[in-house]
CSV table of C-alpha atoms in Angstrom, one decimal:
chain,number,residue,atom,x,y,z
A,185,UNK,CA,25.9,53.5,141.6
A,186,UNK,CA,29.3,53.6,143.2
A,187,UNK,CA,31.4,56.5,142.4
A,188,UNK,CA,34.4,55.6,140.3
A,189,UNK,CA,37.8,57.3,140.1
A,190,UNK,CA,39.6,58.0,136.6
A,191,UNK,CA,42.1,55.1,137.1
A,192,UNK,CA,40.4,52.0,137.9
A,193,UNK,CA,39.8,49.1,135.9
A,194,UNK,CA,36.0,48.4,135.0
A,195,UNK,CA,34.9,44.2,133.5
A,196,UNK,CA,31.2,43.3,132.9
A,197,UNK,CA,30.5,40.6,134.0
A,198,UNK,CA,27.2,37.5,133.9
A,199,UNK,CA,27.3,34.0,134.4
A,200,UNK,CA,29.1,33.2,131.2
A,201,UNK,CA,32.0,31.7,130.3
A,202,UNK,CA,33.3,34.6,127.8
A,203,UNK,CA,32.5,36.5,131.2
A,204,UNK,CA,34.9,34.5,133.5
A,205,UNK,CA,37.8,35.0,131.1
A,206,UNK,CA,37.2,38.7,130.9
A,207,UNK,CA,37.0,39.2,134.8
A,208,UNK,CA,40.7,37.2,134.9
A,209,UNK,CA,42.1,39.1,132.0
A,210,UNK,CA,40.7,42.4,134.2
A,211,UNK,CA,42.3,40.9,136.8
A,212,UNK,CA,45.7,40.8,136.1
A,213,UNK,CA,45.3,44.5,134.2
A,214,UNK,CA,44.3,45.7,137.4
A,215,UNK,CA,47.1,43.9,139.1
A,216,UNK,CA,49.7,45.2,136.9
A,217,UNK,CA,48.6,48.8,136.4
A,218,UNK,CA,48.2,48.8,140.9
A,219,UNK,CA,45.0,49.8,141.0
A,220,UNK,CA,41.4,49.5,141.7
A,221,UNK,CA,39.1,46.5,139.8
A,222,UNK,CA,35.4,46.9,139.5
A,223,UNK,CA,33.2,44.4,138.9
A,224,UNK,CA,29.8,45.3,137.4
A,225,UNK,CA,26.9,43.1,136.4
A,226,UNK,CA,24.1,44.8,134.6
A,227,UNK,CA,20.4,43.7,135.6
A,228,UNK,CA,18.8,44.4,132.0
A,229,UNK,CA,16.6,46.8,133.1
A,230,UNK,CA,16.3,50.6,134.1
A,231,UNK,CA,14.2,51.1,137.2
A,232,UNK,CA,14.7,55.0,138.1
A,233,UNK,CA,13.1,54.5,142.0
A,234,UNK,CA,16.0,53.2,144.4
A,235,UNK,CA,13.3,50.8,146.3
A,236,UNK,CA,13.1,48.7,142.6
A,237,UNK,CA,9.1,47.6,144.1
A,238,UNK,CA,7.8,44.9,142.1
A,239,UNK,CA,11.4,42.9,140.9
A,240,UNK,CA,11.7,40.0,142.8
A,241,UNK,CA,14.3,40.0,145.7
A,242,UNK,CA,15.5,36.7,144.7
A,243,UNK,CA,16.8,38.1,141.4
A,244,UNK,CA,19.3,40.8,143.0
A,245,UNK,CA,20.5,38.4,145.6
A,246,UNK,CA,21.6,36.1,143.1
A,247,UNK,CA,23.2,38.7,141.1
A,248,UNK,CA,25.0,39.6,144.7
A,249,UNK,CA,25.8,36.1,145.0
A,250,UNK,CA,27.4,35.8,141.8
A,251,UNK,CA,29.5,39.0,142.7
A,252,UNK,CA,30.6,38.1,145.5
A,253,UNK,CA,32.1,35.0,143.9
A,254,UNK,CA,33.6,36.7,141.1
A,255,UNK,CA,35.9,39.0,143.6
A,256,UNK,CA,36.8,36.6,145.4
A,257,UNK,CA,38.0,34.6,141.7
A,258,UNK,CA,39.9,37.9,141.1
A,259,UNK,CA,41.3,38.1,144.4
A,260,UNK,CA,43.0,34.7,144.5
A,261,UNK,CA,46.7,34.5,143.8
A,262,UNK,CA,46.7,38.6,143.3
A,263,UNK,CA,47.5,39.8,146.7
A,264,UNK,CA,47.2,43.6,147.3
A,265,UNK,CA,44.1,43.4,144.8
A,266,UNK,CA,41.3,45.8,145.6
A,267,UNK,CA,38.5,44.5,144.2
A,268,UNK,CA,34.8,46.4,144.3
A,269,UNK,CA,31.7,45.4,142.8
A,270,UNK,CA,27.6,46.4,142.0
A,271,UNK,CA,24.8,45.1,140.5
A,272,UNK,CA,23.3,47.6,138.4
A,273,UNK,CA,19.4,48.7,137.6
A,274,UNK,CA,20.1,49.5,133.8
A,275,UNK,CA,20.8,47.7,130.2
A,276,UNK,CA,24.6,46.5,130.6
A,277,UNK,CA,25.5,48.6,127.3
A,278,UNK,CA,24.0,52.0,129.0
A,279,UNK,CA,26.0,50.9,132.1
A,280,UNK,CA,29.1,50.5,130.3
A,281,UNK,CA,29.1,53.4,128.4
A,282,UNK,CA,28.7,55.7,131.3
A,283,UNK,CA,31.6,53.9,133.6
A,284,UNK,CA,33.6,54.3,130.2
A,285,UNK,CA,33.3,58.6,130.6
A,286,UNK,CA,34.7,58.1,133.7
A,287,UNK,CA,37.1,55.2,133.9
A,288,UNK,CA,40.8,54.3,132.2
A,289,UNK,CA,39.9,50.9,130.9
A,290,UNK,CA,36.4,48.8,130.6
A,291,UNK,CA,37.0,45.0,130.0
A,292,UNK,CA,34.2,43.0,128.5
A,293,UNK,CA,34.0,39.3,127.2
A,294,UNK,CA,33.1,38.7,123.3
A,295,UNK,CA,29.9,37.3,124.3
A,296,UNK,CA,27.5,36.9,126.8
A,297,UNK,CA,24.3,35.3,128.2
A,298,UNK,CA,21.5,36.2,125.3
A,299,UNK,CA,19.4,34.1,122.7
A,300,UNK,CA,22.4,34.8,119.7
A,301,UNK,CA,25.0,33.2,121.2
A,302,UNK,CA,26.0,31.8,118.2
A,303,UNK,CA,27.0,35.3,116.7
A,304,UNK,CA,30.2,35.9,116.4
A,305,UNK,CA,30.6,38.6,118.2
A,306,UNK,CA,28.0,39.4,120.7
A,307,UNK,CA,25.7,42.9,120.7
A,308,UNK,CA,26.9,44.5,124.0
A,309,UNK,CA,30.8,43.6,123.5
A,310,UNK,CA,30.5,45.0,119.5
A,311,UNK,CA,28.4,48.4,120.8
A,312,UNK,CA,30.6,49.1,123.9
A,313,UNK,CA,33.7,48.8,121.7
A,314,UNK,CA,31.8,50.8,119.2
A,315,UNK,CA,30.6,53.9,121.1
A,316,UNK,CA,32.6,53.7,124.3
A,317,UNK,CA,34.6,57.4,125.4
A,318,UNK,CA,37.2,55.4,126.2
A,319,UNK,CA,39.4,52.2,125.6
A,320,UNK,CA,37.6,48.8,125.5
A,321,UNK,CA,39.2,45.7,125.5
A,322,UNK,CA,37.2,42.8,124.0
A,323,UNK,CA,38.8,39.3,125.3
A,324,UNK,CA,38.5,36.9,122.6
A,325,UNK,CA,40.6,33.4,122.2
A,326,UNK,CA,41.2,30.8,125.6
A,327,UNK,CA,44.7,30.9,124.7
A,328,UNK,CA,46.8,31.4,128.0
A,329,UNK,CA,49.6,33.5,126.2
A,330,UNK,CA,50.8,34.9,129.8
A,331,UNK,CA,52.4,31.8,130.7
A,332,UNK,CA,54.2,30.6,127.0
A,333,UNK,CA,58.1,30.2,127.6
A,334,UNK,CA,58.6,33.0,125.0
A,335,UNK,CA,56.7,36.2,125.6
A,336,UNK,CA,54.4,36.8,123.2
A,337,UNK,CA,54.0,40.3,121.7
A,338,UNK,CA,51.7,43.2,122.1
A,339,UNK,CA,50.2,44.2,118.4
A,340,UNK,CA,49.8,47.3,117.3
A,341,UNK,CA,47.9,47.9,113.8
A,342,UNK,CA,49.4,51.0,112.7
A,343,UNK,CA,47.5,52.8,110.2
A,344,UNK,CA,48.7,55.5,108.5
A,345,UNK,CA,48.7,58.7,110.4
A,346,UNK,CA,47.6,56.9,113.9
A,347,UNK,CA,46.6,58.1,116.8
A,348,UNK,CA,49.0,59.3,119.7
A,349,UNK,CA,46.0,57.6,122.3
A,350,UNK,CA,46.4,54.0,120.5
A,351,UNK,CA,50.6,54.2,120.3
A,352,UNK,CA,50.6,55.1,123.7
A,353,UNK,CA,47.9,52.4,125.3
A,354,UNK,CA,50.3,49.6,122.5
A,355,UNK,CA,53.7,50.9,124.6
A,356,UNK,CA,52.1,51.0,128.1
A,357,UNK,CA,50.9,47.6,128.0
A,358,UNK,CA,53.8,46.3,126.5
A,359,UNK,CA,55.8,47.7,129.1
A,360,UNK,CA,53.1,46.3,131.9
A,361,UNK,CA,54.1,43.0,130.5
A,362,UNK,CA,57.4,43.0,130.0
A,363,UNK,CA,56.7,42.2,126.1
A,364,UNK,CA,58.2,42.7,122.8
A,365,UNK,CA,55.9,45.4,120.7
A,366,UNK,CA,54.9,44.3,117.2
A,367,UNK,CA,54.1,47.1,115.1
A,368,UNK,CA,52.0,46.0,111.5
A,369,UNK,CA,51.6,48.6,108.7
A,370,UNK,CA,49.6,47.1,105.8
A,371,UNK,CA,50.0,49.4,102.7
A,372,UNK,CA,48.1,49.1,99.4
A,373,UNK,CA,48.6,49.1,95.0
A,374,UNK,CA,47.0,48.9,92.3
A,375,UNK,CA,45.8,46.0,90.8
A,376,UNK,CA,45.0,45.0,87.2
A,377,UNK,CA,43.3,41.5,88.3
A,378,UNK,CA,41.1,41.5,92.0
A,379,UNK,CA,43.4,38.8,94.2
A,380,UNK,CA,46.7,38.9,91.9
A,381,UNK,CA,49.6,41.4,93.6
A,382,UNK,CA,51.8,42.2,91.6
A,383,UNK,CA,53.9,45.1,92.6
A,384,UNK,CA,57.4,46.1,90.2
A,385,UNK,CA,60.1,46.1,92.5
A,386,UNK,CA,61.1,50.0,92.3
A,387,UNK,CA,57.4,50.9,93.4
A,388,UNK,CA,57.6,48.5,95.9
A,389,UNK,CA,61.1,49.2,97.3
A,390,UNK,CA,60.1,52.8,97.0
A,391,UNK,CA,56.8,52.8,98.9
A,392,UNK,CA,58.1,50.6,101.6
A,393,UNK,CA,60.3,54.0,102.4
A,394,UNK,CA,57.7,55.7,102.6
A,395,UNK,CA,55.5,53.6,104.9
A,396,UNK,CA,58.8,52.8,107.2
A,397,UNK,CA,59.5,56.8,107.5
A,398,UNK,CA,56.1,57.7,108.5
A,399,UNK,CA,55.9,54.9,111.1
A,400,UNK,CA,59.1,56.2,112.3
A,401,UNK,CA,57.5,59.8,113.1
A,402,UNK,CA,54.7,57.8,114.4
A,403,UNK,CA,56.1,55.8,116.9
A,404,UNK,CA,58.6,58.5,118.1
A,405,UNK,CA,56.5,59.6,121.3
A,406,UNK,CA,56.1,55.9,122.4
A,407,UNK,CA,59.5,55.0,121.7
A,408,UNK,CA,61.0,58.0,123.8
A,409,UNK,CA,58.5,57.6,127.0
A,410,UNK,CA,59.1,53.9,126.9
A,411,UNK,CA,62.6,53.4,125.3
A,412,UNK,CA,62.9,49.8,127.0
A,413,UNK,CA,59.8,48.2,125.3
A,414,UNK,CA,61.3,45.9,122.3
A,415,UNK,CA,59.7,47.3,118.9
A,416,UNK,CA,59.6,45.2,116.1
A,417,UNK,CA,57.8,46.5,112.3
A,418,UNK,CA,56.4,44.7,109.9
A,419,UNK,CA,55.2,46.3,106.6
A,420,UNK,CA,53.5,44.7,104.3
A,421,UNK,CA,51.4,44.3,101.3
A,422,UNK,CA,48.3,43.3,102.6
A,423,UNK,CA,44.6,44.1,103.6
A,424,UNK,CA,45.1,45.0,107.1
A,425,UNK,CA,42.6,42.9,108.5
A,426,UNK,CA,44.2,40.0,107.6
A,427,UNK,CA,48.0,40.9,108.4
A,428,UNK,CA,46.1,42.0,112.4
A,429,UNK,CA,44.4,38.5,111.9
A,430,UNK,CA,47.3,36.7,111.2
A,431,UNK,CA,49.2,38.8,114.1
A,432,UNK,CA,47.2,38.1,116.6
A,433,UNK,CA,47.4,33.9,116.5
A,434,UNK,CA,50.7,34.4,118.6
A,435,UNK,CA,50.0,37.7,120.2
A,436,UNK,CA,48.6,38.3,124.0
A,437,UNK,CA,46.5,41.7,122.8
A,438,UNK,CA,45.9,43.6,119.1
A,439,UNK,CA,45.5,47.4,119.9
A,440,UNK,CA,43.8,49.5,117.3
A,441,UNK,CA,42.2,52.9,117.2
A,442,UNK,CA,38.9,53.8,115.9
A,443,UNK,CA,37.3,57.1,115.0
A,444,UNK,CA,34.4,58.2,116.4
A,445,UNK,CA,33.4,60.8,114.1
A,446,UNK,CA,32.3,59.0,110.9
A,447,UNK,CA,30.5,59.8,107.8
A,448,UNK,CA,26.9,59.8,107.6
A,449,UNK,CA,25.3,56.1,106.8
A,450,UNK,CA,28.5,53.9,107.8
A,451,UNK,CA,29.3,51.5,110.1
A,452,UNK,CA,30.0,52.9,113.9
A,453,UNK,CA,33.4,50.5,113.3
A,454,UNK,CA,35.4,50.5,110.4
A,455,UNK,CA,36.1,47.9,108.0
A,456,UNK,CA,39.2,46.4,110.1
A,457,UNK,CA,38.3,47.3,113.5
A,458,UNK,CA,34.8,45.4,112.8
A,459,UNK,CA,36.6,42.2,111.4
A,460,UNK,CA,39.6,42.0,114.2
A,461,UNK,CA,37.1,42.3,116.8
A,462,UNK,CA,35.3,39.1,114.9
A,463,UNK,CA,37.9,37.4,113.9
A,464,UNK,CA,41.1,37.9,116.1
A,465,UNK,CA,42.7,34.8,118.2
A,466,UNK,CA,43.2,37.0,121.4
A,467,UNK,CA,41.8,40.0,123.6
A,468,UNK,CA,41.4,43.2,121.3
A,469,UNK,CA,41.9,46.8,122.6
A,470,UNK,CA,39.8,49.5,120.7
A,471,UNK,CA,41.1,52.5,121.5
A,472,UNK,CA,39.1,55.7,120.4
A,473,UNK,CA,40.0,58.5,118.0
């Protein structure tokens, strides 16, 4: 395995078409942060010896093939481009997660070439996203949102008390695209009767304060390192999945965090992570916490 420096961009890749919009998405990331893209496709299986005796040649020279076709696909139209690539003796999870340690970004497509296609998110997208050191970006959606007249926003699902690491990878790529920041804080209330909201307006004007001065304190750092990236809040009364849903029909990339450390027995992704990364219209950034 090649040796890979702290600032390059990782995307797996297959023969897929979730796999070709990943690469491209990579692509351009690459191309605006200036540096390095590396193109990995995983073999599906971990052979420690480096002669690999017994696996058919014709199976890695394909994989080459394919490789070499997908950097030249990243290559066209994005001079300066430094594209690398491997094929890889392991399970493309395992792979992933170990470039992840050492990498600033790993790119993967919401599905892949395996027998559940029809899920709606695939295995090795939802477990690199969940376990992964570092940030993830999922690419959902075939929307082209780069190329809309209007520039289309970077989200950021804000929850309260969130993380410096996912306000600061929301800012960075909004200033990388040149795009408006839109900022969604979903806040909660009693309820007498499941689906009804009612909220008196006192409590509501009142909490609303609340929520809009503790997303003031937490945006401070991003707003100070990148004071030219357009913020826009919204704050609502919501579940959060749905108002990041919602978001993310017009957006080009929902950024969330996601803790790592969670209680014994639950999910490896919370409750609106796990249904953003299911259900959201565009690529999805999972930043850990």
């Amino acid at each position: 395995m090649n040796t890979l420096s702290a600032d390059i961009v990782v995307v797996g890749f297959d023969r897929s078409q979730a796999a070709s919009r990943a690469l491209d998405w990579a692509a351009d990331e690459a191309a605006r942060r200036g540096t390095e893209l590396h193109i990995v496709h995983a073999l599906g299986v971990y052979l420690p010896d480096t002669t690999h005796q017994g696996v058919p040649d014709q199976h890695l020279l394909v994989a080459e093939e394919d490789l070499e076709r997908s950097a030249r696909r990243a290559q066209e139209g994005r001079d300066g481009l430094v594209v690398t690539w491997e094929a890889v003796w392991d399970e493309p999870v395992t792979a992933l997660l170990r470039m992840a340690r050492q990498v600033a970004l790993v790119v993967v497509g919401a599905r892949g070439l395996n027998r559940f296609s029809a899920v709606l998110l695939g295995s090795v997208s939802q477990r690199v996203a969940a376990h992964s050191a570092g940030p993830v970006v999922v690419v959902r959606g075939t929307q082209d949102k780069a190329n809309t007249a209007i520039p289309s926003a970077v989200v950021l699902g804000a929850a309260p008390g969130e993380s410096p690491e996912a306000v600061e990878f929301a800012f960075a790529e909004a200033a990388r695209w040149h795009a408006p920041l839109h900022v969604v804080r979903a806040w909660s209330y009693p309820q007498a009767l499941p689906g009804y909201l009612a909220v008196p307006p006192p409590d509501a004007d009142e909490h609303v304060a609340k929520e809009r001065a503790e997303l003031a304190d937490t945006l401070a750092s991003g707003r100070y390192a990148f004071p030219d990236v357009d913020v826009t809040e919204e704050i609502r009364l919501t579940e959060p999945e749905e108002a990041l849903i919602n978001a993310s029909h017009t957006a080009r990339l929902v950024v969330v965090g996601a803790r790592r450390q969670r209680p014994p027995l639950s999910m490896p992704l919370g409750k609106v992570v796990q249904r953003v990364l299911h259900h959201a219209s565009c690529p999805v950034a999972v930043i850990p916490i």
